[in-house]
Structures are given as C-alpha cells and as structure tokens.
PDB file of C-alpha atoms and ligand atoms in Angstrom:
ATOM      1  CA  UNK A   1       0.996   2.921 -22.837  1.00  0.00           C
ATOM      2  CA  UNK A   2      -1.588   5.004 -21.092  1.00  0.00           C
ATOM      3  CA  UNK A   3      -1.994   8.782 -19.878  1.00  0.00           C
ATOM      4  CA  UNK A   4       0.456   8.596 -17.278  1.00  0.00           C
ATOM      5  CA  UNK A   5       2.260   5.154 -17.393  1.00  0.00           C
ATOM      6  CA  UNK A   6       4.919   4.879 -20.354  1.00  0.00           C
ATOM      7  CA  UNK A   7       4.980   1.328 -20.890  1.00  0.00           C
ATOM      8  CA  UNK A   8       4.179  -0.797 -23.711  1.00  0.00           C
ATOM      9  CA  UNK A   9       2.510  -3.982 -24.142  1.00  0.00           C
ATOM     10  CA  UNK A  10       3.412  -7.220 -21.826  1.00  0.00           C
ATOM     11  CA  UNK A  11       6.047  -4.345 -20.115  1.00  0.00           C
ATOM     12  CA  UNK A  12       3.491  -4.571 -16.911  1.00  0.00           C
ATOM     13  CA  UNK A  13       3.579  -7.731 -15.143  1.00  0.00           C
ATOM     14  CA  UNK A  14      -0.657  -9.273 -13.606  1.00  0.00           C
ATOM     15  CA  UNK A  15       1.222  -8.875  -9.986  1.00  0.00           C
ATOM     16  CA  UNK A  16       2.282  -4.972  -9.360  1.00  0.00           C
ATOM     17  CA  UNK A  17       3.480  -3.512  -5.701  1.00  0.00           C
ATOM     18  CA  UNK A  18       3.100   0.324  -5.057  1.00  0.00           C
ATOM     19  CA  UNK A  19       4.988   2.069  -3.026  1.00  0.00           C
ATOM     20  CA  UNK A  20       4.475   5.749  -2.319  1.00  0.00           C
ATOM     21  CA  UNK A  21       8.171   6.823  -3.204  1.00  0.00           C
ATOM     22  CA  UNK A  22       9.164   5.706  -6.800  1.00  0.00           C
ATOM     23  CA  UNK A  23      12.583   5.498  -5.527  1.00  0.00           C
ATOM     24  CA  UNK A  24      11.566   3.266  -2.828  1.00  0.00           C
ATOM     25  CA  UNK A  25      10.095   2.075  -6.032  1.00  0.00           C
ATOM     26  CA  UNK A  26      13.559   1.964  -7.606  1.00  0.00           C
ATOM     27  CA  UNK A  27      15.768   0.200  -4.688  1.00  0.00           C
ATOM     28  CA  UNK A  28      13.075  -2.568  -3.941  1.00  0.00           C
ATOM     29  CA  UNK A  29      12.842  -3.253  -7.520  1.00  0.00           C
ATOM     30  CA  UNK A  30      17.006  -3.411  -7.570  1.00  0.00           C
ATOM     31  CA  UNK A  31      17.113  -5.199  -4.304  1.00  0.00           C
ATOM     32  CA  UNK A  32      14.601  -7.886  -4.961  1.00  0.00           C
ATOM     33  CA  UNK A  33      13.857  -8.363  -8.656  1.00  0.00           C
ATOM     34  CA  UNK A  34      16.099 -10.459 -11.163  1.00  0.00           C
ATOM     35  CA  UNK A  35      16.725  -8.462 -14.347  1.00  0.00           C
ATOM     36  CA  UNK A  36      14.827  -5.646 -13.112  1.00  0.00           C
ATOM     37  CA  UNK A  37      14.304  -3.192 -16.198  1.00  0.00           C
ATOM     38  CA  UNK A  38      12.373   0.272 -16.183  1.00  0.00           C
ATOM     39  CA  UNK A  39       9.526   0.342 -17.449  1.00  0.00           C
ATOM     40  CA  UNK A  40       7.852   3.859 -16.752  1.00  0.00           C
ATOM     41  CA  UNK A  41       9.451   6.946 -16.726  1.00  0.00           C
ATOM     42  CA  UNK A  42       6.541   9.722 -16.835  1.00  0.00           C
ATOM     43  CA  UNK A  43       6.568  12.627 -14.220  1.00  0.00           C
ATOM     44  CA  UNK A  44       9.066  10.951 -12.149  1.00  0.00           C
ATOM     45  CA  UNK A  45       6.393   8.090 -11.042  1.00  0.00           C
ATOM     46  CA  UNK A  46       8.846   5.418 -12.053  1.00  0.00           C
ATOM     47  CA  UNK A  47       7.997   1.615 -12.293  1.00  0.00           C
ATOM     48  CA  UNK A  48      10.110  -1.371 -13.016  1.00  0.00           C
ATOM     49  CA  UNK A  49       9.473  -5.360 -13.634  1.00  0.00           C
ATOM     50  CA  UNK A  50      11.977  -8.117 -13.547  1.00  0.00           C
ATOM     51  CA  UNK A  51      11.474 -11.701 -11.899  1.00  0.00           C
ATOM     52  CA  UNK A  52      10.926 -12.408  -8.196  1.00  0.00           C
ATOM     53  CA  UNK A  53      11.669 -16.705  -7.989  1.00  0.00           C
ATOM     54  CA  UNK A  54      10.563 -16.926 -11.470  1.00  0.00           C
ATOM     55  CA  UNK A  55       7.292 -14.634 -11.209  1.00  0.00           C
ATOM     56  CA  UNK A  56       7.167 -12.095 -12.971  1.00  0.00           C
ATOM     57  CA  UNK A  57       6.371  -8.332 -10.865  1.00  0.00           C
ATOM     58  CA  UNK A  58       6.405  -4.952 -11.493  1.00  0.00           C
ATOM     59  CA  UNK A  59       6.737  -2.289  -8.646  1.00  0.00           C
ATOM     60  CA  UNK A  60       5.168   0.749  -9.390  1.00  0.00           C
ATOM     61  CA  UNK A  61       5.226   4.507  -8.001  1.00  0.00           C
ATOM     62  CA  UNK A  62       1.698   5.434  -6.728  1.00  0.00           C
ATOM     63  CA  UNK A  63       2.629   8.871  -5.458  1.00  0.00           C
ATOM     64  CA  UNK A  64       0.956  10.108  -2.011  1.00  0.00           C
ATOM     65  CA  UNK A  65      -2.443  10.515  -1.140  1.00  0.00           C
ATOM     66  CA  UNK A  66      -5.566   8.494  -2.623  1.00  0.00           C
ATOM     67  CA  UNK A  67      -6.222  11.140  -5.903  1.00  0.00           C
ATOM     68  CA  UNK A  68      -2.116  10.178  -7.067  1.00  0.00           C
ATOM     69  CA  UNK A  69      -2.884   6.733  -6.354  1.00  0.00           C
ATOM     70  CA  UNK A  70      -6.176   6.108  -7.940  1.00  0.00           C
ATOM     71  CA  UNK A  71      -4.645   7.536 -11.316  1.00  0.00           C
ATOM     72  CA  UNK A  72      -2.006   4.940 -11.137  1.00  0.00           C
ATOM     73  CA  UNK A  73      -4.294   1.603 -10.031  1.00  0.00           C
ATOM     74  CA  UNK A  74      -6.796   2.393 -12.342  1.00  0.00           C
ATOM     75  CA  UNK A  75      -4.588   2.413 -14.881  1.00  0.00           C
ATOM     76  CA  UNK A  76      -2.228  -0.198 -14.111  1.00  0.00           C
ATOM     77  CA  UNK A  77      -5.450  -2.039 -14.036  1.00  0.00           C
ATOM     78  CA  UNK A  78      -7.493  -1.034 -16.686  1.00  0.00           C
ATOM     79  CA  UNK A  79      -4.911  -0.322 -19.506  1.00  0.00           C
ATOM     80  CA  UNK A  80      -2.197  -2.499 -18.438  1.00  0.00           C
ATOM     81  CA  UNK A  81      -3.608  -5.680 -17.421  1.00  0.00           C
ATOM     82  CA  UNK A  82      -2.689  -5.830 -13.581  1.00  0.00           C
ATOM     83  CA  UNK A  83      -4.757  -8.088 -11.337  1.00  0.00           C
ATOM     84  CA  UNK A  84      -3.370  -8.294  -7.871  1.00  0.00           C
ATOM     85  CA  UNK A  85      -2.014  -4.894  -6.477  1.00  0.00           C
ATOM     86  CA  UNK A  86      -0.093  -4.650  -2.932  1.00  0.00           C
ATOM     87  CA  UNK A  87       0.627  -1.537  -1.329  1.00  0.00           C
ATOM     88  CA  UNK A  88       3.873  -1.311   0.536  1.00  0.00           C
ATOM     89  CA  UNK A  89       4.376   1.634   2.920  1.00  0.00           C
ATOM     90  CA  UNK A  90       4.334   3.567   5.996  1.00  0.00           C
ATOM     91  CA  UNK A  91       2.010   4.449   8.417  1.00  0.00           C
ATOM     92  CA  UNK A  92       1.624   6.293  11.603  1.00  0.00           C
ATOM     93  CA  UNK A  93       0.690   4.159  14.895  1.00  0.00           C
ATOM     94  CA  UNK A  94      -2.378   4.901  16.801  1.00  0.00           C
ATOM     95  CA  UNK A  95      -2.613   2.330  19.496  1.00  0.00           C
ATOM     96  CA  UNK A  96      -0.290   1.401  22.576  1.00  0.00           C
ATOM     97  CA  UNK A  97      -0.017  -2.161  21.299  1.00  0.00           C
ATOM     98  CA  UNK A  98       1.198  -1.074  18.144  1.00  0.00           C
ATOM     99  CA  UNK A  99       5.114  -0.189  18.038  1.00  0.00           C
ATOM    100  CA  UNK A 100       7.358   1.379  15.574  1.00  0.00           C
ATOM    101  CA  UNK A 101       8.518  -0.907  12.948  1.00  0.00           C
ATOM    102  CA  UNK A 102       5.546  -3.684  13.510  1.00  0.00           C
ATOM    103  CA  UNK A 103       4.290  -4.414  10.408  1.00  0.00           C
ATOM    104  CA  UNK A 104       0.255  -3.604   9.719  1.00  0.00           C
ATOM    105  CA  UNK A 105      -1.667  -5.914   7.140  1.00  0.00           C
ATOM    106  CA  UNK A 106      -4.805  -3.522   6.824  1.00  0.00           C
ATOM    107  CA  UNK A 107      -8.075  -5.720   6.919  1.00  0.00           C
ATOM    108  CA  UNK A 108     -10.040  -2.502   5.990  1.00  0.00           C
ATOM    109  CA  UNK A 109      -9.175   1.163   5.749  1.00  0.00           C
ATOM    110  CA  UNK A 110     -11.474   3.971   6.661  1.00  0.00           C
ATOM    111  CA  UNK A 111     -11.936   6.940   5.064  1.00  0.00           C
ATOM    112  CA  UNK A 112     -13.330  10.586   5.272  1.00  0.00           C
ATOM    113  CA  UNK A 113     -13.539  10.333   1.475  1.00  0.00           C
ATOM    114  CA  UNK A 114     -11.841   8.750  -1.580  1.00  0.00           C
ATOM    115  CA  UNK A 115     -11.620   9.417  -4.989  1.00  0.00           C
ATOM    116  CA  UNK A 116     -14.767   7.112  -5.356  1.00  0.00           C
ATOM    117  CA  UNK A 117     -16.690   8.969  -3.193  1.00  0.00           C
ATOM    118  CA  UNK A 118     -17.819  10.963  -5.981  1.00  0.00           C
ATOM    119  CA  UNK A 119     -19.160   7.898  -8.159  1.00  0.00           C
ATOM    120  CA  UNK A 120     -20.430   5.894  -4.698  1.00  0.00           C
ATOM    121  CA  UNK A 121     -22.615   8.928  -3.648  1.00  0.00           C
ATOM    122  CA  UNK A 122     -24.060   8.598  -0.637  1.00  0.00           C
ATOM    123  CA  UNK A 123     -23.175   5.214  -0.286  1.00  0.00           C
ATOM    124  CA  UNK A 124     -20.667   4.472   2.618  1.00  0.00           C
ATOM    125  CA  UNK A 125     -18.577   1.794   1.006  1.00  0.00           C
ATOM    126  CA  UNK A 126     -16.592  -0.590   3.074  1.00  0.00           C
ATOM    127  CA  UNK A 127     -13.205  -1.193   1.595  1.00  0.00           C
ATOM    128  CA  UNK A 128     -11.760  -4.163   2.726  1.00  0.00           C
ATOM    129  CA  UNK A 129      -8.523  -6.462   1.727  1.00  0.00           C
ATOM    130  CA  UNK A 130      -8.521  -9.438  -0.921  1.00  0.00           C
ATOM    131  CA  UNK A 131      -9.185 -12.068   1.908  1.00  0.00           C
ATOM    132  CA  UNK A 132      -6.642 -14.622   0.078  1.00  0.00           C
ATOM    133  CA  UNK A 133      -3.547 -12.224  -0.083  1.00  0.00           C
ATOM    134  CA  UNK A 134      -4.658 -11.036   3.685  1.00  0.00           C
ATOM    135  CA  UNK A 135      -4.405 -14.358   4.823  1.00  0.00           C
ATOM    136  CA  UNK A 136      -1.053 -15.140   3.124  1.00  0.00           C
ATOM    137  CA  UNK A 137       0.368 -12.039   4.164  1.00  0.00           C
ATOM    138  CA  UNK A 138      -0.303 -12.787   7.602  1.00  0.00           C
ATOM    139  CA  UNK A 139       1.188 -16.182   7.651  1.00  0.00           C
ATOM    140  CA  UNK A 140       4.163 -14.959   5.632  1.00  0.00           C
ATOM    141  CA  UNK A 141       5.175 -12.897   8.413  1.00  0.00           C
ATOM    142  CA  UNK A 142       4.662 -14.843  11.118  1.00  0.00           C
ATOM    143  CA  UNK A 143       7.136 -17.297   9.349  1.00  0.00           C
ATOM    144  CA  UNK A 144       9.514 -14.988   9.269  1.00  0.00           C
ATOM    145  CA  UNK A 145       8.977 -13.958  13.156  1.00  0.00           C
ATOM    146  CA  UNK A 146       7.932 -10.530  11.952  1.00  0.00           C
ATOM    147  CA  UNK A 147       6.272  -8.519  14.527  1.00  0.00           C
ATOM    148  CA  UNK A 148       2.735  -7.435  12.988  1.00  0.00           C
ATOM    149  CA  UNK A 149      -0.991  -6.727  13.451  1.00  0.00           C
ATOM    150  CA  UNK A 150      -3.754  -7.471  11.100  1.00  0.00           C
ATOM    151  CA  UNK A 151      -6.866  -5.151  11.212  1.00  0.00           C
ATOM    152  CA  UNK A 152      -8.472  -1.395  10.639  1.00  0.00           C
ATOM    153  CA  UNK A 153      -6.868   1.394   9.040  1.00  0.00           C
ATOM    154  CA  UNK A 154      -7.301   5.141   8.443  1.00  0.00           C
ATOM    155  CA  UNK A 155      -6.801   6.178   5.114  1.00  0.00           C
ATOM    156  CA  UNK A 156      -6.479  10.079   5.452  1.00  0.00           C
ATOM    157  CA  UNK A 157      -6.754  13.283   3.083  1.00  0.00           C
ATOM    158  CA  UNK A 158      -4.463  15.135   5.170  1.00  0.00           C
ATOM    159  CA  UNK A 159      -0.762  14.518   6.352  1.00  0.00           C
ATOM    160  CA  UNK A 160      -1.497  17.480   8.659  1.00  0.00           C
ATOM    161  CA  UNK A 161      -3.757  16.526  10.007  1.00  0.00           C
ATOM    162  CA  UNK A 162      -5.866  19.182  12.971  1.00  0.00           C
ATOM    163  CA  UNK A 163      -9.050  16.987  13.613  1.00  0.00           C
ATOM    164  CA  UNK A 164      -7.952  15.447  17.113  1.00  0.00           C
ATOM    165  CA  UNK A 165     -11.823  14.883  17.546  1.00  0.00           C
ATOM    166  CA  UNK A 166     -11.407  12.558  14.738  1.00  0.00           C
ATOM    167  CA  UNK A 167      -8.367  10.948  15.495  1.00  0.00           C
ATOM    168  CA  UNK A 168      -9.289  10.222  19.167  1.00  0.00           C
ATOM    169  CA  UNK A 169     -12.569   8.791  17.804  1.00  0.00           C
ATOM    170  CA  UNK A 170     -10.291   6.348  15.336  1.00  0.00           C
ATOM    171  CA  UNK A 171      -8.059   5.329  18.311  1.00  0.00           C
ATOM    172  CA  UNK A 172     -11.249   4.635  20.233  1.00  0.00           C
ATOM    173  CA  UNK A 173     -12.324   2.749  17.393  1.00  0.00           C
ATOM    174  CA  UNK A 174      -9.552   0.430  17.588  1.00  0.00           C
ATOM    175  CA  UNK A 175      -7.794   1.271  14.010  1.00  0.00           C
ATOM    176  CA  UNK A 176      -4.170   0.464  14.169  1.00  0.00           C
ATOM    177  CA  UNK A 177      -2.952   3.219  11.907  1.00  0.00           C
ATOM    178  CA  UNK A 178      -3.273   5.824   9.787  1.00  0.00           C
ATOM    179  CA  UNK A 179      -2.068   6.423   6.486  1.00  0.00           C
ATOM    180  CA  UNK A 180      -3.133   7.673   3.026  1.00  0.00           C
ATOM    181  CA  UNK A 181      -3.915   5.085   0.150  1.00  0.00           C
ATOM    182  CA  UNK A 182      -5.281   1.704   1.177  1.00  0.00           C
ATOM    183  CA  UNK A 183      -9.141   3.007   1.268  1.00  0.00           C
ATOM    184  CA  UNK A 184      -8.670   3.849  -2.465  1.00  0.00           C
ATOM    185  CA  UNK A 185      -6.661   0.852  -3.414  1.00  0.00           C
ATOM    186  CA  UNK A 186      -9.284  -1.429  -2.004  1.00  0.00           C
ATOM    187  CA  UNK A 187     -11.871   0.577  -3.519  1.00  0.00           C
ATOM    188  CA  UNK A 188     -11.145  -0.036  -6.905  1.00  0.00           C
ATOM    189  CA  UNK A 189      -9.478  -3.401  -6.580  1.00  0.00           C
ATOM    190  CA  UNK A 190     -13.240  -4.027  -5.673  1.00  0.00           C
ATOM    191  CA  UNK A 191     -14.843  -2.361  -8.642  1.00  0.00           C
ATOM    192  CA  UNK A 192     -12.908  -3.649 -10.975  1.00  0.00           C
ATOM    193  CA  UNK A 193     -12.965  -7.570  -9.872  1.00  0.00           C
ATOM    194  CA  UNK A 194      -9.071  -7.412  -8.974  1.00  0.00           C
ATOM    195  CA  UNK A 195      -7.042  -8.285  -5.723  1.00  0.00           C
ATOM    196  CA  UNK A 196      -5.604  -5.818  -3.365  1.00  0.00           C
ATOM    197  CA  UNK A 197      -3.881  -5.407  -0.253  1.00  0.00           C
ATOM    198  CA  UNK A 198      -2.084  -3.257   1.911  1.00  0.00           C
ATOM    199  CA  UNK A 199       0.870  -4.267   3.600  1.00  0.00           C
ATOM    200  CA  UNK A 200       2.352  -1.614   6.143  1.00  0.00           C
ATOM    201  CA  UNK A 201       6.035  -0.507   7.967  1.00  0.00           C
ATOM    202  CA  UNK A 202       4.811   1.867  11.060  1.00  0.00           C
ATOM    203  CA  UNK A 203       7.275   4.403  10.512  1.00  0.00           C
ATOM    204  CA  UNK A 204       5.963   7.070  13.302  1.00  0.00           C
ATOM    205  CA  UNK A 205       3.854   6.645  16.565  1.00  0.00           C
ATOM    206  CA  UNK A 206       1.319   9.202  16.861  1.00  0.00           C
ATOM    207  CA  UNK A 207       0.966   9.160  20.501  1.00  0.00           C
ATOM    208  CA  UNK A 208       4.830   8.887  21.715  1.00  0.00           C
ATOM    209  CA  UNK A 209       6.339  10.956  18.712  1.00  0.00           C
ATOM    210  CA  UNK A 210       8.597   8.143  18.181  1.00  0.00           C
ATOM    211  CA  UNK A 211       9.689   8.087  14.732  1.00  0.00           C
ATOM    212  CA  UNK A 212      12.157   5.889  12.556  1.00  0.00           C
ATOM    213  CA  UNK A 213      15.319   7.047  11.403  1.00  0.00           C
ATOM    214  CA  UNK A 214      15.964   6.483   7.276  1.00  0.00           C
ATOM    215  CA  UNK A 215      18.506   3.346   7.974  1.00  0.00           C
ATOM    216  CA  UNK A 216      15.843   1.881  10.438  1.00  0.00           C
ATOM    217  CA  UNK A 217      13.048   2.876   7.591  1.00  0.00           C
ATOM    218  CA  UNK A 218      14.702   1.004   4.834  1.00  0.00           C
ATOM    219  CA  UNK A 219      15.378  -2.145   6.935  1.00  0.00           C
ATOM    220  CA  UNK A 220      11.450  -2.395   7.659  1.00  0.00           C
ATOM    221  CA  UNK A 221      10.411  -1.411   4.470  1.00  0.00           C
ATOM    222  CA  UNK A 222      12.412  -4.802   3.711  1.00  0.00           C
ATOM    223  CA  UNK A 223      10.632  -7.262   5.394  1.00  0.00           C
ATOM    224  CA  UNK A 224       7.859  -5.498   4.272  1.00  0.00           C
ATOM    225  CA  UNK A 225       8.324  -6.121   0.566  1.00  0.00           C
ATOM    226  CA  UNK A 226       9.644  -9.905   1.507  1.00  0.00           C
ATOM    227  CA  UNK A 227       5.854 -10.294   3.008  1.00  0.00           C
ATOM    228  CA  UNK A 228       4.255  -8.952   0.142  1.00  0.00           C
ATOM    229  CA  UNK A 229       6.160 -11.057  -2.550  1.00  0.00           C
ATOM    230  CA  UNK A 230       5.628 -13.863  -0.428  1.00  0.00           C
ATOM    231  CA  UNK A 231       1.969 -13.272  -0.109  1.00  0.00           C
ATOM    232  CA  UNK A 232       0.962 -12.332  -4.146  1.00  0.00           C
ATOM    233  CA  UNK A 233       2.808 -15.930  -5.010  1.00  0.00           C
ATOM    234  CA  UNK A 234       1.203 -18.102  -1.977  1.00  0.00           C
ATOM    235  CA  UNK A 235      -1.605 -18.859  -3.654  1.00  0.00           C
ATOM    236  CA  UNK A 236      -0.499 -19.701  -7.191  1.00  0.00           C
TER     237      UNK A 236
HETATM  238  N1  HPA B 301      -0.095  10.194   8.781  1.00  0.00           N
HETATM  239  C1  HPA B 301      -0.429   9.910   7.530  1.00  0.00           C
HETATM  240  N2  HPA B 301       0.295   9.109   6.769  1.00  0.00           N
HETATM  241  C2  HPA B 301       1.403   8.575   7.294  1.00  0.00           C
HETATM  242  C3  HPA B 301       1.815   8.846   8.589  1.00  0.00           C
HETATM  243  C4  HPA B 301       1.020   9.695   9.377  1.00  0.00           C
HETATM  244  O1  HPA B 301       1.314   9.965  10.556  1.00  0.00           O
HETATM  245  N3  HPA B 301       2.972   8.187   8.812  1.00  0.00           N
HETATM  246  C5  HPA B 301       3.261   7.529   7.680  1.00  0.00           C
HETATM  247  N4  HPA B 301       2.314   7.760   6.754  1.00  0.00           N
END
C-alpha cells in the first residue's frame, strides 16, 4: 500500500511494465499474463500481476507525461519492492529511416527537464537504458523479425508541442523519436540502483503525418510487450 498504489504486500511482482494507458494496462495484462488479478485500483491508474512462463509480472498504469510517471516508479520502487521497470508505449517518428510501427528500444532519452531536474540542479544528467535489458531487448526482436531501431530519444513536456527550432535540432541530432516518459524512468531507475528500459511502438510520423489506426496500434503494441517480457526474463 502506498499514496497512490492500492496494493498490499507481495501483490507487486520485482519485474513491473508501464504502459501509459491503464487499459492498455488492462488488455496486455489479460492477453499475456496467467491468472492475471488486479491489484491497484486508485484514480483509475490500474495495475495487475499474474504469471508470464512461470515469472511472476505486474503491469502497471504510469499515466502520461514524466510528473504521472515518476509518482508511480518511485513508488512501485520504493514502497513496493520493484527492481526492473520496462516502459511499453508509443512514440512519434522523427527520422526518414524510422517507419510507423518499427519498434524503438531507447538507448537514452533527452530531456528539456524531468521531475529530477529539481533535485539534479544544474547538473545535466544523462539518462540512459539498463545496458542488460537493452541488449536483450534488442536480440528479442530481431528473433522475432521485428522491425526496430535501438538509440536516442526525446522525452518531451509537451504533446503540443510549438518549438520546431527544437525539434529540427533533435532530428539533426539523430534521435529516433519523441515521446514523454523514458528520461524520467531512466532517471530514477538510476538513483535508486534499479533496471529500466524503454521499449517503443512508433505510433505517428512526425514528418509524413502518417499515423496508426487503433487495430494497427494494438497489433504493435503486441510485439511490443512480447519484446519486453522476453527481455526482463533473458537474463535470469
Ligand atoms: N509526441 C509525444 N509523445 C508521443 C507522440 C508524439 O508525437 N506520439 C506518441 N507519443
């Protein structure tokens, strides 16, 4: 139990994926999990855990944007014993090489600003993947012939974003995509001595304005979470 997760003891398995949508949240846990049960139901952020081949996982809301996110990681991870935390969700393409429905592993993810920005000061922090999970990630889906890129994201403030100066200097930069949790995730996966990654669907192309329809979304979003379950376990 803690200030916004309404689980008890043991109810929140060491391996936890976060999507944005808790009823994304809801349908992988259904989809992929053996005996998935609910385990948080607090403001609608809900979480589950059941089995994935005999590991145990829970899949956990993390609402939009870094400050939703950060509540939720922190406490998964402080109050609730998690210790290797993969993102699964969508992002916006920012390259030509990059197509709708690839699949991003973000090596590192930019940022304006996080939540931690306030504690890191004036230090410009570097948040980067859990090399192990990075690694397995990437071989899981080349096994399973899924199209993907490993490498730079944008973590943004803004969905809306009106800073074309700053987005051309990002695609000049060579980051794949933007989105608008990783840089947090990593952030305090690093400060407090946990794994994290962030494994991504490209649901929209920034520079064509091609953008998935919710059938096409929900069939990427499923290799996705294959990827990711593949990757926590590779290791163990
Ligand atoms: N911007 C920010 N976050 C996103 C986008 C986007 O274009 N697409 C999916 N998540």
């Amino acid at each position: 139990m803690s200030l916004h997760i309404d689980a008890g003891p043991g109810d929140i398995a060491p391996t936890v994926l976060m999507p944005g949508d808790p009823l994304r949240a809801k349908w992988a846990a259904e989809t992929f999990l053996d005996g998935a049960r609910q385990v948080t139901t607090l403001r609608g952020m809900l979480g589950f855990t059941g089995q994935w081949n005999g590991h145990p996982v829970t899949i956990q809301g993390s609402g939009m944007g870094m400050a939703s996110l950060s509540i939720y990681a922190t406490e998964l991870i402080r109050d609730h014993g998690a210790t290797r935390l993969i993102r699964i969700g969508s992002c916006g393409a920012m390259q030509p090489h990059v197509a709708v429905r690839d699949v991003i592993l973000a090596q590192t993810a930019s940022a304006v600003s996080t939540p931690s920005a306030t504690i890191l000061r004036e230090l410009r922090f570097a948040p980067c993947a859990d090399w192990g999970l990075l690694r397995a990630a990437a071989d899981a889906a080349k096994a399973s012939g899924t199209r993907h890129h490993v490498g730079g994201i944008y973590s943004s403030d803004t969905f809306y974003d009106e800073r074309t100066d700053l987005t051309d200097q990002l695609v000049r930069h060579g980051t794949l995509a933007v989105e608008m949790e990783a840089a947090e995730l990593y952030t305090l996966a690093a400060r407090h001595g946990v794994s994290a990654l962030a494994v991504l669907t490209v649901s929209d192309h920034l520079q064509t304005g091609e953008a998935l329809d919710g059938a096409a979304r929900e069939r990427g979003f499923g290799d996705m979470v294959r990827i990711a379950l593949t990757a926590a376990f590779a290791n163990i």
